[in-house]
């Protein structure tokens, strides 16, 4: 999907805002994405499946899962990982904080057509952390 340079620049800046929110919550971007994926799966997922989804090695997923487990955000059960109630709540809080931080950031930008469009989408609930992550994953898939 084609996007002009201004759109791409703004979305890169917005991704940076989300990264800061995630770091402030004590997670790395990768750990957050893993936790976010697990929070949507009530029965958890096998590590091999997660490794495939994220294009990572099983050892990388195991290390991230261990870190999240120590923090009480997931339970590691055999070769699978399940988000805890605390982990699910953390994702909800990070997403809510991220959405607000993105809104504030965009409001402070010079008012271009791109900013106006993004603000209108955000106010209508059509651009959220979920949409940003989907966009970023879409671009990674397009590069393959």
CSV table of N, CA and C in Angstrom, one decimal, residues 6-112:
chain,number,residue,atom,x,y,z
A,6,UNK,N,5.3,12.1,4.1
A,6,UNK,CA,4.8,12.7,5.4
A,6,UNK,C,4.0,11.7,6.2
A,7,UNK,N,3.2,10.9,5.6
A,7,UNK,CA,2.5,9.8,6.3
A,7,UNK,C,3.4,8.9,7.0
A,8,UNK,N,4.4,8.4,6.3
A,8,UNK,CA,5.4,7.5,6.8
A,8,UNK,C,6.2,8.1,8.0
A,9,UNK,N,6.6,9.3,7.8
A,9,UNK,CA,7.3,10.0,8.9
A,9,UNK,C,6.5,10.2,10.2
A,10,UNK,N,5.2,10.6,10.0
A,10,UNK,CA,4.3,10.7,11.1
A,10,UNK,C,4.1,9.4,11.8
A,11,UNK,N,3.9,8.3,11.0
A,11,UNK,CA,3.6,7.0,11.6
A,11,UNK,C,4.9,6.5,12.3
A,12,UNK,N,6.1,6.8,11.8
A,12,UNK,CA,7.3,6.4,12.5
A,12,UNK,C,7.4,7.1,13.8
A,13,UNK,N,7.0,8.4,13.9
A,13,UNK,CA,7.1,9.2,15.1
A,13,UNK,C,6.1,8.6,16.1
A,14,UNK,N,4.9,8.3,15.6
A,14,UNK,CA,3.8,7.7,16.5
A,14,UNK,C,4.3,6.4,17.0
A,15,UNK,N,5.0,5.6,16.2
A,15,UNK,CA,5.5,4.3,16.7
A,15,UNK,C,6.5,4.5,17.9
A,16,UNK,N,7.3,5.6,17.7
A,16,UNK,CA,8.2,6.0,18.8
A,16,UNK,C,7.5,6.4,20.1
A,17,UNK,N,6.4,7.0,20.0
A,17,UNK,CA,5.6,7.4,21.1
A,17,UNK,C,5.1,6.1,21.8
A,18,UNK,N,4.6,5.2,21.1
A,18,UNK,CA,4.2,3.9,21.6
A,18,UNK,C,5.3,3.1,22.3
A,19,UNK,N,6.5,3.1,21.6
A,19,UNK,CA,7.7,2.5,22.2
A,19,UNK,C,8.0,3.1,23.6
A,20,UNK,N,7.9,4.4,23.7
A,20,UNK,CA,8.2,5.0,25.0
A,20,UNK,C,7.2,4.6,26.1
A,21,UNK,N,5.9,4.5,25.7
A,21,UNK,CA,4.9,4.1,26.7
A,21,UNK,C,5.2,2.6,27.1
A,22,UNK,N,5.6,1.8,26.2
A,22,UNK,CA,5.9,0.4,26.5
A,22,UNK,C,7.1,0.3,27.4
A,23,UNK,N,8.1,1.1,27.1
A,23,UNK,CA,9.3,1.1,28.0
A,23,UNK,C,9.0,1.6,29.4
A,24,UNK,N,8.1,2.7,29.4
A,24,UNK,CA,7.7,3.2,30.7
A,24,UNK,C,7.0,2.1,31.6
A,25,UNK,N,6.4,1.2,30.9
A,25,UNK,CA,5.7,0.1,31.6
A,25,UNK,C,6.6,-1.0,31.9
A,26,UNK,N,7.9,-0.9,31.6
A,26,UNK,CA,8.9,-1.9,32.0
A,26,UNK,C,9.1,-3.0,31.0
A,27,UNK,N,8.6,-2.9,29.8
A,27,UNK,CA,8.7,-3.9,28.8
A,27,UNK,C,9.5,-3.4,27.6
A,28,UNK,N,10.1,-4.4,26.9
A,28,UNK,CA,10.7,-4.1,25.6
A,28,UNK,C,9.5,-4.2,24.5
A,29,UNK,N,9.8,-3.6,23.4
A,29,UNK,CA,8.8,-3.7,22.3
A,29,UNK,C,8.4,-5.1,22.0
A,30,UNK,N,9.4,-6.0,21.9
A,30,UNK,CA,9.2,-7.4,21.6
A,30,UNK,C,8.4,-8.1,22.6
A,31,UNK,N,8.7,-7.8,23.9
A,31,UNK,CA,7.9,-8.5,25.0
A,31,UNK,C,6.5,-8.0,25.0
A,32,UNK,N,6.3,-6.7,24.7
A,32,UNK,CA,4.9,-6.2,24.7
A,32,UNK,C,4.1,-6.8,23.5
A,33,UNK,N,4.7,-7.0,22.4
A,33,UNK,CA,4.0,-7.6,21.2
A,33,UNK,C,3.7,-9.1,21.6
A,34,UNK,N,4.6,-9.7,22.2
A,34,UNK,CA,4.4,-11.1,22.6
A,34,UNK,C,3.2,-11.2,23.6
A,35,UNK,N,3.3,-10.4,24.7
A,35,UNK,CA,2.2,-10.3,25.7
A,35,UNK,C,0.9,-10.0,25.1
A,36,UNK,N,0.9,-9.0,24.2
A,36,UNK,CA,-0.3,-8.6,23.5
A,36,UNK,C,-1.0,-9.7,22.7
A,37,UNK,N,-0.1,-10.5,22.0
A,37,UNK,CA,-0.6,-11.6,21.3
A,37,UNK,C,-1.2,-12.7,22.2
A,38,UNK,N,-0.5,-12.9,23.3
A,38,UNK,CA,-1.0,-13.9,24.3
A,38,UNK,C,-2.3,-13.5,25.0
A,39,UNK,N,-2.4,-12.2,25.2
A,39,UNK,CA,-3.6,-11.7,25.9
A,39,UNK,C,-4.9,-11.9,25.2
A,40,UNK,N,-4.8,-12.2,23.9
A,40,UNK,CA,-5.9,-12.4,23.0
A,40,UNK,C,-6.3,-13.9,23.0
A,41,UNK,N,-5.4,-14.8,23.5
A,41,UNK,CA,-5.6,-16.2,23.5
A,41,UNK,C,-5.8,-16.8,24.9
A,42,UNK,N,-7.1,-17.0,25.3
A,42,UNK,CA,-7.3,-17.4,26.6
A,42,UNK,C,-6.6,-18.8,27.0
A,43,UNK,N,-6.4,-19.6,26.0
A,43,UNK,CA,-5.7,-20.9,26.3
A,43,UNK,C,-4.2,-20.9,26.1
A,44,UNK,N,-3.7,-19.7,25.7
A,44,UNK,CA,-2.3,-19.6,25.5
A,44,UNK,C,-1.9,-20.1,24.1
A,45,UNK,N,-0.6,-20.2,23.9
A,45,UNK,CA,-0.1,-20.7,22.6
A,45,UNK,C,1.2,-21.4,22.7
A,46,UNK,N,1.5,-22.4,21.9
A,46,UNK,CA,2.8,-23.0,21.9
A,46,UNK,C,3.9,-22.1,21.5
A,47,UNK,N,5.1,-22.2,22.1
A,47,UNK,CA,6.2,-21.4,21.8
A,47,UNK,C,6.6,-21.5,20.3
A,48,UNK,N,6.5,-22.7,19.8
A,48,UNK,CA,6.9,-22.8,18.4
A,48,UNK,C,6.0,-22.0,17.5
A,49,UNK,N,4.7,-21.9,17.8
A,49,UNK,CA,3.7,-21.1,17.0
A,49,UNK,C,4.1,-19.7,17.2
A,50,UNK,N,4.4,-19.2,18.4
A,50,UNK,CA,4.8,-17.8,18.6
A,50,UNK,C,6.0,-17.5,17.9
A,51,UNK,N,7.0,-18.4,17.9
A,51,UNK,CA,8.3,-18.1,17.1
A,51,UNK,C,8.0,-17.9,15.7
A,52,UNK,N,7.1,-18.7,15.1
A,52,UNK,CA,6.8,-18.6,13.7
A,52,UNK,C,6.1,-17.3,13.4
A,53,UNK,N,5.1,-16.9,14.3
A,53,UNK,CA,4.4,-15.6,14.1
A,53,UNK,C,5.3,-14.4,14.1
A,54,UNK,N,6.3,-14.4,15.0
A,54,UNK,CA,7.1,-13.3,15.2
A,54,UNK,C,8.5,-13.4,14.4
A,55,UNK,N,8.6,-14.5,13.7
A,55,UNK,CA,9.9,-14.6,12.9
A,55,UNK,C,11.1,-14.7,13.8
A,56,UNK,N,10.9,-15.3,14.9
A,56,UNK,CA,12.0,-15.4,15.9
A,56,UNK,C,12.3,-16.9,16.2
A,57,UNK,N,13.4,-17.1,16.8
A,57,UNK,CA,13.8,-18.5,17.2
A,57,UNK,C,13.1,-18.9,18.4
A,58,UNK,N,12.9,-20.2,18.6
A,58,UNK,CA,12.2,-20.7,19.8
A,58,UNK,C,12.9,-20.2,21.1
A,59,UNK,N,14.3,-20.2,21.0
A,59,UNK,CA,15.0,-19.7,22.2
A,59,UNK,C,14.7,-18.3,22.5
A,60,UNK,N,14.5,-17.4,21.5
A,60,UNK,CA,14.2,-16.0,21.8
A,60,UNK,C,12.8,-15.9,22.4
A,61,UNK,N,11.9,-16.7,21.9
A,61,UNK,CA,10.5,-16.6,22.5
A,61,UNK,C,10.6,-17.2,24.0
A,62,UNK,N,11.4,-18.2,24.2
A,62,UNK,CA,11.5,-18.8,25.5
A,62,UNK,C,12.1,-17.8,26.5
A,63,UNK,N,13.1,-17.0,26.0
A,63,UNK,CA,13.7,-16.0,26.9
A,63,UNK,C,12.7,-14.9,27.2
A,64,UNK,N,12.0,-14.4,26.2
A,64,UNK,CA,11.0,-13.4,26.4
A,64,UNK,C,9.9,-13.9,27.4
A,65,UNK,N,9.5,-15.1,27.2
A,65,UNK,CA,8.4,-15.7,28.0
A,65,UNK,C,8.9,-15.8,29.4
A,66,UNK,N,10.2,-16.2,29.6
A,66,UNK,CA,10.7,-16.3,31.0
A,66,UNK,C,10.7,-14.9,31.7
A,67,UNK,N,11.1,-13.9,30.9
A,67,UNK,CA,11.1,-12.5,31.5
A,67,UNK,C,9.7,-12.1,31.9
A,68,UNK,N,8.7,-12.4,31.0
A,68,UNK,CA,7.4,-12.0,31.3
A,68,UNK,C,6.8,-12.8,32.5
A,69,UNK,N,7.3,-14.1,32.6
A,69,UNK,CA,6.8,-14.9,33.7
A,69,UNK,C,7.3,-14.4,35.0
A,70,UNK,N,8.6,-14.0,35.0
A,70,UNK,CA,9.2,-13.5,36.3
A,70,UNK,C,8.4,-12.2,36.7
A,71,UNK,N,7.9,-11.5,35.8
A,71,UNK,CA,7.1,-10.3,36.1
A,71,UNK,C,5.7,-10.6,36.4
A,72,UNK,N,5.3,-11.9,36.3
A,72,UNK,CA,3.9,-12.3,36.7
A,72,UNK,C,2.9,-12.0,35.6
A,73,UNK,N,3.4,-11.8,34.4
A,73,UNK,CA,2.5,-11.4,33.3
A,73,UNK,C,2.1,-12.6,32.4
A,74,UNK,N,2.8,-13.7,32.5
A,74,UNK,CA,2.5,-14.9,31.8
A,74,UNK,C,2.8,-16.1,32.7
A,75,UNK,N,2.2,-17.2,32.3
A,75,UNK,CA,2.6,-18.5,32.9
A,75,UNK,C,3.2,-19.4,31.8
A,76,UNK,N,4.3,-20.0,32.0
A,76,UNK,CA,4.9,-20.9,31.1
A,76,UNK,C,4.4,-22.3,31.5
A,77,UNK,N,3.7,-23.0,30.6
A,77,UNK,CA,3.2,-24.3,30.9
A,77,UNK,C,3.7,-25.3,29.9
A,78,UNK,N,4.7,-26.1,30.3
A,78,UNK,CA,5.3,-27.0,29.3
A,78,UNK,C,6.0,-26.2,28.2
A,79,UNK,N,5.5,-26.5,27.0
A,79,UNK,CA,6.0,-25.7,25.8
A,79,UNK,C,5.1,-24.6,25.4
A,80,UNK,N,4.1,-24.3,26.2
A,80,UNK,CA,3.2,-23.2,25.9
A,80,UNK,C,3.3,-22.0,26.9
A,81,UNK,N,2.6,-20.9,26.5
A,81,UNK,CA,2.7,-19.7,27.3
A,81,UNK,C,1.2,-19.2,27.3
A,82,UNK,N,0.8,-18.8,28.5
A,82,UNK,CA,-0.5,-18.2,28.7
A,82,UNK,C,-0.4,-16.9,29.5
A,83,UNK,N,-1.1,-15.9,29.0
A,83,UNK,CA,-1.1,-14.6,29.7
A,83,UNK,C,-1.9,-14.7,31.0
A,84,UNK,N,-1.4,-14.1,32.1
A,84,UNK,CA,-2.2,-14.1,33.3
A,84,UNK,C,-3.2,-13.0,33.3
A,85,UNK,N,-4.0,-12.9,34.3
A,85,UNK,CA,-4.9,-11.8,34.5
A,85,UNK,C,-4.2,-10.5,34.6
A,86,UNK,N,-3.1,-10.5,35.3
A,86,UNK,CA,-2.2,-9.3,35.4
A,86,UNK,C,-1.6,-8.9,34.1
A,87,UNK,N,-1.2,-9.9,33.3
A,87,UNK,CA,-0.7,-9.6,32.0
A,87,UNK,C,-1.8,-9.0,31.0
A,88,UNK,N,-3.0,-9.6,31.1
A,88,UNK,CA,-4.1,-9.0,30.3
A,88,UNK,C,-4.4,-7.6,30.7
A,89,UNK,N,-4.4,-7.3,32.0
A,89,UNK,CA,-4.6,-6.0,32.5
A,89,UNK,C,-3.5,-5.0,32.0
A,90,UNK,N,-2.3,-5.5,32.1
A,90,UNK,CA,-1.2,-4.7,31.6
A,90,UNK,C,-1.3,-4.3,30.2
A,91,UNK,N,-1.7,-5.2,29.3
A,91,UNK,CA,-1.9,-4.9,27.9
A,91,UNK,C,-3.0,-3.8,27.8
A,92,UNK,N,-4.1,-4.0,28.5
A,92,UNK,CA,-5.2,-3.0,28.4
A,92,UNK,C,-4.7,-1.6,28.8
A,93,UNK,N,-3.9,-1.6,29.9
A,93,UNK,CA,-3.4,-0.3,30.4
A,93,UNK,C,-2.4,0.3,29.4
A,94,UNK,N,-1.5,-0.5,28.9
A,94,UNK,CA,-0.5,0.0,28.0
A,94,UNK,C,-1.2,0.6,26.7
A,95,UNK,N,-2.2,-0.2,26.2
A,95,UNK,CA,-2.9,0.3,25.0
A,95,UNK,C,-3.7,1.6,25.3
A,96,UNK,N,-4.3,1.7,26.4
A,96,UNK,CA,-5.1,2.9,26.8
A,96,UNK,C,-4.1,4.1,26.9
A,97,UNK,N,-3.0,3.9,27.6
A,97,UNK,CA,-2.0,4.9,27.8
A,97,UNK,C,-1.4,5.3,26.4
A,98,UNK,N,-1.1,4.3,25.6
A,98,UNK,CA,-0.6,4.5,24.3
A,98,UNK,C,-1.5,5.3,23.4
A,99,UNK,N,-2.8,5.0,23.4
A,99,UNK,CA,-3.8,5.7,22.6
A,99,UNK,C,-3.8,7.2,23.0
A,100,UNK,N,-3.8,7.5,24.3
A,100,UNK,CA,-3.8,8.8,24.8
A,100,UNK,C,-2.5,9.6,24.4
A,101,UNK,N,-1.4,8.9,24.6
A,101,UNK,CA,-0.1,9.5,24.3
A,101,UNK,C,0.0,9.8,22.8
A,102,UNK,N,-0.5,9.0,22.0
A,102,UNK,CA,-0.5,9.2,20.5
A,102,UNK,C,-1.3,10.4,20.2
A,103,UNK,N,-2.5,10.5,20.8
A,103,UNK,CA,-3.4,11.6,20.6
A,103,UNK,C,-2.7,12.9,20.9
A,104,UNK,N,-2.1,13.0,22.1
A,104,UNK,CA,-1.4,14.2,22.6
A,104,UNK,C,-0.3,14.5,21.7
A,105,UNK,N,0.5,13.5,21.2
A,105,UNK,CA,1.6,13.8,20.4
A,105,UNK,C,1.1,14.4,19.0
A,106,UNK,N,0.1,13.8,18.5
A,106,UNK,CA,-0.4,14.3,17.2
A,106,UNK,C,-1.0,15.7,17.3
A,107,UNK,N,-1.6,16.0,18.4
A,107,UNK,CA,-2.2,17.3,18.6
A,107,UNK,C,-1.1,18.4,18.6
A,108,UNK,N,0.1,18.0,19.0
A,108,UNK,CA,1.2,19.0,19.1
A,108,UNK,C,1.9,19.2,17.8
A,109,UNK,N,1.6,18.4,16.8
A,109,UNK,CA,2.3,18.5,15.5
A,109,UNK,C,1.8,19.7,14.7
A,110,UNK,N,2.6,20.2,13.8
A,110,UNK,CA,2.1,21.2,12.8
A,110,UNK,C,0.9,20.6,12.1
A,111,UNK,N,-0.1,21.4,11.8
A,111,UNK,CA,-1.4,20.9,11.2
A,111,UNK,C,-1.2,20.8,9.7
A,112,UNK,N,-0.9,19.6,9.3
A,112,UNK,CA,-0.9,19.2,7.9
A,112,UNK,C,-2.1,18.4,7.6
